[in-house]
mmCIF file of C-alpha atoms in Angstrom:
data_model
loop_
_atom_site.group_PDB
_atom_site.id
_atom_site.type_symbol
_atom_site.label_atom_id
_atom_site.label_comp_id
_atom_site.label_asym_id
_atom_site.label_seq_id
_atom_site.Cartn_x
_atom_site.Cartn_y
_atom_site.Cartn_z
ATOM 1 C CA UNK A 22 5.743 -2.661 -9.652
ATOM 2 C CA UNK A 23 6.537 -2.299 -13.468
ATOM 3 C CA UNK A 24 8.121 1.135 -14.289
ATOM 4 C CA UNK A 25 7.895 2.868 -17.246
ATOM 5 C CA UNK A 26 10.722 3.213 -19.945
ATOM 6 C CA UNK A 27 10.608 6.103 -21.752
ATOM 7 C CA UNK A 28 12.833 4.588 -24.207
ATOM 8 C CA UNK A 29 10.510 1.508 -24.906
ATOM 9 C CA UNK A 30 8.292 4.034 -24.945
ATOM 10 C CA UNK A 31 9.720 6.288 -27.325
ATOM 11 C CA UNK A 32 10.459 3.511 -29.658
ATOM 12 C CA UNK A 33 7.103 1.794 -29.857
ATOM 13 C CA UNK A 34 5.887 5.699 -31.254
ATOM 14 C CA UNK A 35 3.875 6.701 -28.005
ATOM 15 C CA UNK A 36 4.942 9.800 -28.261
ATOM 16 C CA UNK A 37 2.884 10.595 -31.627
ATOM 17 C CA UNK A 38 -0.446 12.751 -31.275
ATOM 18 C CA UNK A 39 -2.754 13.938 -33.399
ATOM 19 C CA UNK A 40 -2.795 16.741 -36.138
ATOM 20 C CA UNK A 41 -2.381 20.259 -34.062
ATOM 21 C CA UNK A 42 -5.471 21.621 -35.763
ATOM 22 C CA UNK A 43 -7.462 18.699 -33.850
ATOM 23 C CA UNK A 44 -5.911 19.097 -30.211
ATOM 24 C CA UNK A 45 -7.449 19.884 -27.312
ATOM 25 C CA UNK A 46 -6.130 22.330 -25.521
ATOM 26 C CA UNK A 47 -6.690 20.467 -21.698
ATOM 27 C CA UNK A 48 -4.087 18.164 -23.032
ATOM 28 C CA UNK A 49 -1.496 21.196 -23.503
ATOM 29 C CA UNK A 50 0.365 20.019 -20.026
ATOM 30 C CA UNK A 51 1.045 16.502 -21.510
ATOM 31 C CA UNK A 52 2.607 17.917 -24.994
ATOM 32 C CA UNK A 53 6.299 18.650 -25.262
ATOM 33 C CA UNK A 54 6.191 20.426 -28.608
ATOM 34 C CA UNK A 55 4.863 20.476 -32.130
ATOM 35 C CA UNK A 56 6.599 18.749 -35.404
ATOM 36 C CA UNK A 57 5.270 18.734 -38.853
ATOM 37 C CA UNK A 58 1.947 20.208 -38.195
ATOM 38 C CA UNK A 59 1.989 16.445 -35.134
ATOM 39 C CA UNK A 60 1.795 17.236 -31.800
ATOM 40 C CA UNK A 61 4.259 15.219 -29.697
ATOM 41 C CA UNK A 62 3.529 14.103 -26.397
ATOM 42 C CA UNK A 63 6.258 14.693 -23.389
ATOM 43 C CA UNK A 64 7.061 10.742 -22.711
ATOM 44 C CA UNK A 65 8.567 11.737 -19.172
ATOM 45 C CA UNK A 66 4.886 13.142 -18.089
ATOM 46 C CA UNK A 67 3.687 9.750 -19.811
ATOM 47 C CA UNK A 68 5.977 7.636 -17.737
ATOM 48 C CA UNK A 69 4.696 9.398 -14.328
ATOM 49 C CA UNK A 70 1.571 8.779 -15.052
ATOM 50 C CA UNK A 71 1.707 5.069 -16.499
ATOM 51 C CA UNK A 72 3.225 4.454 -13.383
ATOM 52 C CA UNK A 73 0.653 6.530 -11.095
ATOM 53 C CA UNK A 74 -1.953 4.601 -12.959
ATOM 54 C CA UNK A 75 -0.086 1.142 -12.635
ATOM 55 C CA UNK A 76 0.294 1.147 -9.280
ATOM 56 C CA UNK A 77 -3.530 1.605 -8.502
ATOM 57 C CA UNK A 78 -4.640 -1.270 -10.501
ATOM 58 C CA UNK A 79 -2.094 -3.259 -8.931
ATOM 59 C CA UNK A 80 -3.546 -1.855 -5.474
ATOM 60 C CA UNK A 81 -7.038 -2.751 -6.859
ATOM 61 C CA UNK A 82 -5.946 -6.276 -8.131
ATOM 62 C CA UNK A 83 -4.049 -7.368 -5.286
ATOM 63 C CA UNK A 84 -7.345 -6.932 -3.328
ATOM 64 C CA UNK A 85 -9.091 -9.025 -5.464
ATOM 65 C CA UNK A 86 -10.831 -6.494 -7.725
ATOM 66 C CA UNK A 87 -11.682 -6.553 -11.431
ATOM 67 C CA UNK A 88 -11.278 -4.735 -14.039
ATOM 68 C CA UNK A 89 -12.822 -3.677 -17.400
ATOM 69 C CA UNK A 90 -10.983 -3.135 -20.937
ATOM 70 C CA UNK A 91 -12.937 -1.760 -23.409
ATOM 71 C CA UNK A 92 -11.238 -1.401 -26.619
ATOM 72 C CA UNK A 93 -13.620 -1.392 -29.760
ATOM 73 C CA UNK A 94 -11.164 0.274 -32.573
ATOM 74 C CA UNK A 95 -9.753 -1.892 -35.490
ATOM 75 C CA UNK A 96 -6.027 -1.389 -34.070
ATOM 76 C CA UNK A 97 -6.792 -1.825 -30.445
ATOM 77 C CA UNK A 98 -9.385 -4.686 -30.700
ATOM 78 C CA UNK A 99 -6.517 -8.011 -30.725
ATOM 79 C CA UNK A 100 -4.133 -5.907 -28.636
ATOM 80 C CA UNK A 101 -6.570 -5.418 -25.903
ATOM 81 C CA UNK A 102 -8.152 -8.609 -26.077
ATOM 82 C CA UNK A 103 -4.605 -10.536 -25.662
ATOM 83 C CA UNK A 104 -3.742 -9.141 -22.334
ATOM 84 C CA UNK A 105 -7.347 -8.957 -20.753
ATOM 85 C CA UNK A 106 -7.849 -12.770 -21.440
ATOM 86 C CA UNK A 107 -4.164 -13.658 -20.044
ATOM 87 C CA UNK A 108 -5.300 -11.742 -17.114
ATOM 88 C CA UNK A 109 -8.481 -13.530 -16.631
ATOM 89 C CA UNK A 110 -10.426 -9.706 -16.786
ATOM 90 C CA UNK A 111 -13.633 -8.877 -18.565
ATOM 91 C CA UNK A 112 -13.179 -7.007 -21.891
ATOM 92 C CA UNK A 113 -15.270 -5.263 -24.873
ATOM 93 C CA UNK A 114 -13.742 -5.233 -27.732
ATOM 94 C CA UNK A 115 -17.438 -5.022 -30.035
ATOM 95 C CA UNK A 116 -19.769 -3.330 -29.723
ATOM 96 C CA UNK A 117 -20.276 -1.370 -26.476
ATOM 97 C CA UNK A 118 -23.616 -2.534 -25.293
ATOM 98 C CA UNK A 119 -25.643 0.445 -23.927
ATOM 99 C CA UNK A 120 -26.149 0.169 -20.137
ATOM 100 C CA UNK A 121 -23.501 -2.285 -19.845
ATOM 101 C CA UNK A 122 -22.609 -0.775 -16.387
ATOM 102 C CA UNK A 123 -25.672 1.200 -15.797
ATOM 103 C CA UNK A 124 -28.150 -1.199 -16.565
ATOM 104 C CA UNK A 125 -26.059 -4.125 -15.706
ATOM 105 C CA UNK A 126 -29.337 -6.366 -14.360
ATOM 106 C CA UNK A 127 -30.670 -6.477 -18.029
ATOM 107 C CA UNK A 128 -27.310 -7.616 -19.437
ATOM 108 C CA UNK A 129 -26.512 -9.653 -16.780
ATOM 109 C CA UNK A 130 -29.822 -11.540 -18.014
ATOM 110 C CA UNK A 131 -28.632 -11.525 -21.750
ATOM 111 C CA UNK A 132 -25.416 -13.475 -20.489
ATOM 112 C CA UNK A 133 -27.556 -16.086 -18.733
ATOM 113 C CA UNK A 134 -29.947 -16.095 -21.910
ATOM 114 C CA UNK A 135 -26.264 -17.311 -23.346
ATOM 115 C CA UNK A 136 -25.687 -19.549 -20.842
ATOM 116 C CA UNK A 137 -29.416 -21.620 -20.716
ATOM 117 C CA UNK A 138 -28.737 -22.023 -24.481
ATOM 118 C CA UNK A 139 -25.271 -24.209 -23.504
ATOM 119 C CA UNK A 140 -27.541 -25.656 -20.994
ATOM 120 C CA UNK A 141 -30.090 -26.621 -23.853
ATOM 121 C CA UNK A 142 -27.268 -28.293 -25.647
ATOM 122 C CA UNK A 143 -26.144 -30.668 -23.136
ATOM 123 C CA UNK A 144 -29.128 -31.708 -22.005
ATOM 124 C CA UNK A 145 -30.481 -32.570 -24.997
ATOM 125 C CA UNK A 146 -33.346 -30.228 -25.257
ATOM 126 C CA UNK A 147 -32.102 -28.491 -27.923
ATOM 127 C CA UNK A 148 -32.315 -31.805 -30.572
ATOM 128 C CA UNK A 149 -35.993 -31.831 -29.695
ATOM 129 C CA UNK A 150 -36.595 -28.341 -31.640
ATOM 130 C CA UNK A 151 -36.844 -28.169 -34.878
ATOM 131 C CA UNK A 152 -34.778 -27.427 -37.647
ATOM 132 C CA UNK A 153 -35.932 -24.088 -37.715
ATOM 133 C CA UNK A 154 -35.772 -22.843 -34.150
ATOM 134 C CA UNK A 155 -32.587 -24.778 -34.087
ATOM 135 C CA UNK A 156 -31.030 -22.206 -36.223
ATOM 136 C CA UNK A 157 -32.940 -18.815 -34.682
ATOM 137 C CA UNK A 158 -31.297 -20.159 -31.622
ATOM 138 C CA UNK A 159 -27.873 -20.466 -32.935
ATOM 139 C CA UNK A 160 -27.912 -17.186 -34.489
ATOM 140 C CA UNK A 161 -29.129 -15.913 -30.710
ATOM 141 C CA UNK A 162 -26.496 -17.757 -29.465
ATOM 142 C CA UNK A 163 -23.401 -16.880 -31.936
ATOM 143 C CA UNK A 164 -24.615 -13.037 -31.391
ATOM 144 C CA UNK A 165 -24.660 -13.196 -27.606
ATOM 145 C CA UNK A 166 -20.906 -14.616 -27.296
ATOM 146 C CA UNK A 167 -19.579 -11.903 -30.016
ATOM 147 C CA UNK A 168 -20.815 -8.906 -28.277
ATOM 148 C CA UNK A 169 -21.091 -10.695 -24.257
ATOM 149 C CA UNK A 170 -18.769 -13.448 -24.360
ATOM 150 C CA UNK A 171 -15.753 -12.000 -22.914
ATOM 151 C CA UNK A 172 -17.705 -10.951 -19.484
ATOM 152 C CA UNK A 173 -19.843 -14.039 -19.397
ATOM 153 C CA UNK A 174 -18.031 -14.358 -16.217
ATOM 154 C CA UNK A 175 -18.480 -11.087 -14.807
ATOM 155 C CA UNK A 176 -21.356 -11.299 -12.282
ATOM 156 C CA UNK A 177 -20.861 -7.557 -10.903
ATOM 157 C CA UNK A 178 -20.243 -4.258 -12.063
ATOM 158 C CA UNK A 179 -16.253 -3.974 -12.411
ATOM 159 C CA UNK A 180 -14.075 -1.785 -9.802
ATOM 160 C CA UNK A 181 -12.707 0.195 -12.156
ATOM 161 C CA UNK A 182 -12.517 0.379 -16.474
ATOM 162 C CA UNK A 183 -9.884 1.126 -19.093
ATOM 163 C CA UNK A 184 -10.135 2.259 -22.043
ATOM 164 C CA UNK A 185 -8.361 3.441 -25.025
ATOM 165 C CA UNK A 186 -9.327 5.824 -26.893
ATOM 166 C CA UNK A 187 -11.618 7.788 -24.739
ATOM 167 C CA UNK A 188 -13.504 9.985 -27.451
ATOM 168 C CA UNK A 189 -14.689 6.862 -29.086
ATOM 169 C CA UNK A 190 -15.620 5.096 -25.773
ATOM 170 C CA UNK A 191 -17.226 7.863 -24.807
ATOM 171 C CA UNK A 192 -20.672 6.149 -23.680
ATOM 172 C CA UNK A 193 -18.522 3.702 -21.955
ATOM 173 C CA UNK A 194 -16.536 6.513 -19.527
ATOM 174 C CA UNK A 195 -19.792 8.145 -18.887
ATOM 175 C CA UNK A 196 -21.668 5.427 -17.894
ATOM 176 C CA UNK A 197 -18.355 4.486 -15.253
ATOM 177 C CA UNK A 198 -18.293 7.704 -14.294
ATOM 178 C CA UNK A 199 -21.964 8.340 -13.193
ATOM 179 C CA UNK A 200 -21.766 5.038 -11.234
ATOM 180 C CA UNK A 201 -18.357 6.414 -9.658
ATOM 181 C CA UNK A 202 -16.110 3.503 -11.241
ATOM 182 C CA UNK A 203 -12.440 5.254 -11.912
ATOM 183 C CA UNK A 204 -11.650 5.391 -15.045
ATOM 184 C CA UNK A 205 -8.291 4.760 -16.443
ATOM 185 C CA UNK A 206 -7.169 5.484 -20.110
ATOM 186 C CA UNK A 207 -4.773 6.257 -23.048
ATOM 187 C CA UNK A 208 -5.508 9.769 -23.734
ATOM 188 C CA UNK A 209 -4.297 11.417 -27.096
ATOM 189 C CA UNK A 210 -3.967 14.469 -27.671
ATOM 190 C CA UNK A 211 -7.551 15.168 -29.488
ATOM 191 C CA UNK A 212 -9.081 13.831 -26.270
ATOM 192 C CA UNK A 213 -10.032 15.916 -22.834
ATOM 193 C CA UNK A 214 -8.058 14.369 -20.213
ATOM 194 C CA UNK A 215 -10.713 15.727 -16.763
ATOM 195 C CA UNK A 216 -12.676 12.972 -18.353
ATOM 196 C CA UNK A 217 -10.746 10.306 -16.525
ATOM 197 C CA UNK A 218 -9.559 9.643 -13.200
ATOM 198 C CA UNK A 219 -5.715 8.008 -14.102
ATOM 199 C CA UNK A 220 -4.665 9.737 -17.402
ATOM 200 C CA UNK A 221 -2.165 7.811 -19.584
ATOM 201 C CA UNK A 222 -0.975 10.609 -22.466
ATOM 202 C CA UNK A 223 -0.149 8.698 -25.185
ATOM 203 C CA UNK A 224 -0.894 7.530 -28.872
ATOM 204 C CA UNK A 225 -3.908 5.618 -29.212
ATOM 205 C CA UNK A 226 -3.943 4.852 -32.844
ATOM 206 C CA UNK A 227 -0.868 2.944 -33.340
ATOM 207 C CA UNK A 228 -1.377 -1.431 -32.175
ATOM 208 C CA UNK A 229 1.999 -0.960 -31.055
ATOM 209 C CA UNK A 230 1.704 1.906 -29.209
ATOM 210 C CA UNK A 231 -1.602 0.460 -27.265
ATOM 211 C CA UNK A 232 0.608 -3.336 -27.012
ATOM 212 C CA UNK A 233 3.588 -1.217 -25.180
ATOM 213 C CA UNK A 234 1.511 0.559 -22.930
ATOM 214 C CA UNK A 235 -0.663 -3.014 -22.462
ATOM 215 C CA UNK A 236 2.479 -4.416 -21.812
ATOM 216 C CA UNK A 237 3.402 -2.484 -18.575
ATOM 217 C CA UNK A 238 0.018 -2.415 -17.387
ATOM 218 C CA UNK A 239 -0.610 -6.035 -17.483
ATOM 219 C CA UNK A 240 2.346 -6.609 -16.102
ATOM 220 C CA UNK A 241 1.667 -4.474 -12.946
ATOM 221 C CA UNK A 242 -2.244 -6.266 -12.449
ATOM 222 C CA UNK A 243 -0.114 -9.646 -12.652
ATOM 223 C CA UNK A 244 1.907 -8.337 -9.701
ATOM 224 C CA UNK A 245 -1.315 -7.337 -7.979
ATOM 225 C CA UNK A 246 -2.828 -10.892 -8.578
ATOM 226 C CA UNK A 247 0.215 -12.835 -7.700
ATOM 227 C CA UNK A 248 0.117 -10.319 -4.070
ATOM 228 C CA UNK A 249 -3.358 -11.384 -4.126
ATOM 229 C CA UNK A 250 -2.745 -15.246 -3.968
ATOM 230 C CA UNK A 251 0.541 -14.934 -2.063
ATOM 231 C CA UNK A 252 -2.053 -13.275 1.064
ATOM 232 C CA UNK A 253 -4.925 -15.921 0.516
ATOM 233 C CA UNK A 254 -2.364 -18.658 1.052
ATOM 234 C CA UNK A 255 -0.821 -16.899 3.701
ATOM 235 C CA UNK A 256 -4.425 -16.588 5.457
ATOM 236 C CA UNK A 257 -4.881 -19.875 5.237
ATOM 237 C CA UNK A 258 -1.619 -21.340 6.526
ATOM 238 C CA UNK A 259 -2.413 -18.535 9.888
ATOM 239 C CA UNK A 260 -5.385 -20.474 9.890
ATOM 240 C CA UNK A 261 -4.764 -23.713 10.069
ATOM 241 C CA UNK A 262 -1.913 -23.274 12.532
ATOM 242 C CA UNK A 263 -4.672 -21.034 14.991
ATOM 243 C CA UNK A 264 -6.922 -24.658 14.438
ATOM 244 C CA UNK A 265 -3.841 -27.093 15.193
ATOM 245 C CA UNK A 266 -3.350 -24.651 18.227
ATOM 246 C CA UNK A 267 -6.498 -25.156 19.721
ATOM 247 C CA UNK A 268 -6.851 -28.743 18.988
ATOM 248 C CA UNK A 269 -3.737 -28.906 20.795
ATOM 249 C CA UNK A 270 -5.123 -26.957 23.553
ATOM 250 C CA UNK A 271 -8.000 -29.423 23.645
ATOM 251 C CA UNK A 272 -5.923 -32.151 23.741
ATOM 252 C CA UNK A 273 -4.276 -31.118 27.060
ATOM 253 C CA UNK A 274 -7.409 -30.441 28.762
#
């Protein structure tokens, strides 16, 4: 499993928090001190608990599970969006679409909405309409993929979510939460941590900040998908070698 560097860390400015008239005090185990009216965040307790967090998703991965980033802020949106689609996961990086999780039938219908539209194109049915329901149906279609696109292929509720920034997600960790999905997230110091199940103290305003953490994280789901495929091909080689067995067997009789 990836580790944690509090050095990388350190360097890519995780350690930075908010203003220490905004904190919140729940978050007082994760801060080492305060600096210029900034409260800095202990990277060692950071490190533990990247790598607490890291090693479920690559637990949850390697058995096949998926998981959702949501990430809707200016400096998270690309960041987030990078690593989720390398890792083949779902992500929101719009809008967050009320219900998403707990009325997941209705959006689930909004995707295939999406989906009978592409249908409409290659079949041809969509030349028969005209010019004006042509464009009402492109402007469906072109607001569908920005705010659904990226879980177009998401066809249940995910096993778990992440999510940075936790205050501004906020619908988004309640909604996983009342469904019992765990929760994992960067949590700054302006945020309450009991929110979450796997608590990742850290700066959540910074793109570089968000990439490092990304970085380690992604890395440890790729660890739990490459697991993943090693087992499926291992299952199937036990199983083909149980078949040639009893063929065998068959053969002698």
């Amino acid at each position: 499993m990836a580790k944690a560097n509090v050095k990388d860390l350190l360097e890519a400015g995780v350690h930075f928090g908010h203003m220490t008239r905004k904190w919140n005090p729940n978050m007082a185990p994760y801060i080492f001190m305060e600096k210029n009216g900034i409260h800095i965040v202990d990277l060692h307790k950071t490190a533990v608990k990247l790598d607490e967090a890291c090693n479920a998703l690559e637990k949850l991965t390697s058995a096949g599970k998926k998981v959702l980033f949501v990430a809707t802020k200016k400096q998270a949106k690309e960041v987030v969006a990078k690593h989720a689609a390398e890792l083949n996961m779902p992500y929101i990086t719009e809008r967050w679409p009320g219900g998403m999780l707990t009325n997941f039938v209705t959006i689930r219908k909004a995707v295939k909405k999406m989906n009978s539209i592409d249908k409409m194109k290659k079949d041809g049915t969509f030349e028969t309409l005209s010019k004006k329901e042509r464009l009402q149906v492109d402007r469906q279609r072109a607001n569908l993929e920005k705010n659904l696109g990226s879980i177009s292929d998401m066809v249940r509720l995910p096993s778990a979510i992440f999510v940075v920034d936790i205050m501004r997600e906020h619908i988004a960790v309640t909604e996983a939460k009342k469904l019992g999905i765990p929760v994992f997230g960067i949590v700054d110091t302006n945020s309450d941590p009991r929110k979450v199940d796997f608590v990742i103290p850290g700066n959540d305003d910074a793109s570089k900040s968000i990439d490092m953490i990304l970085n380690i994280v992604s890395d440890s789901i790729k660890e739990g998908q490459t697991q993943r495929k090693a087992d499926k091909e291992k299952s199937k080689e036990e199983g083909e070698v149980i078949s040639a067995d009893k063929d065998a067997d068959f053969d002698a009789e």
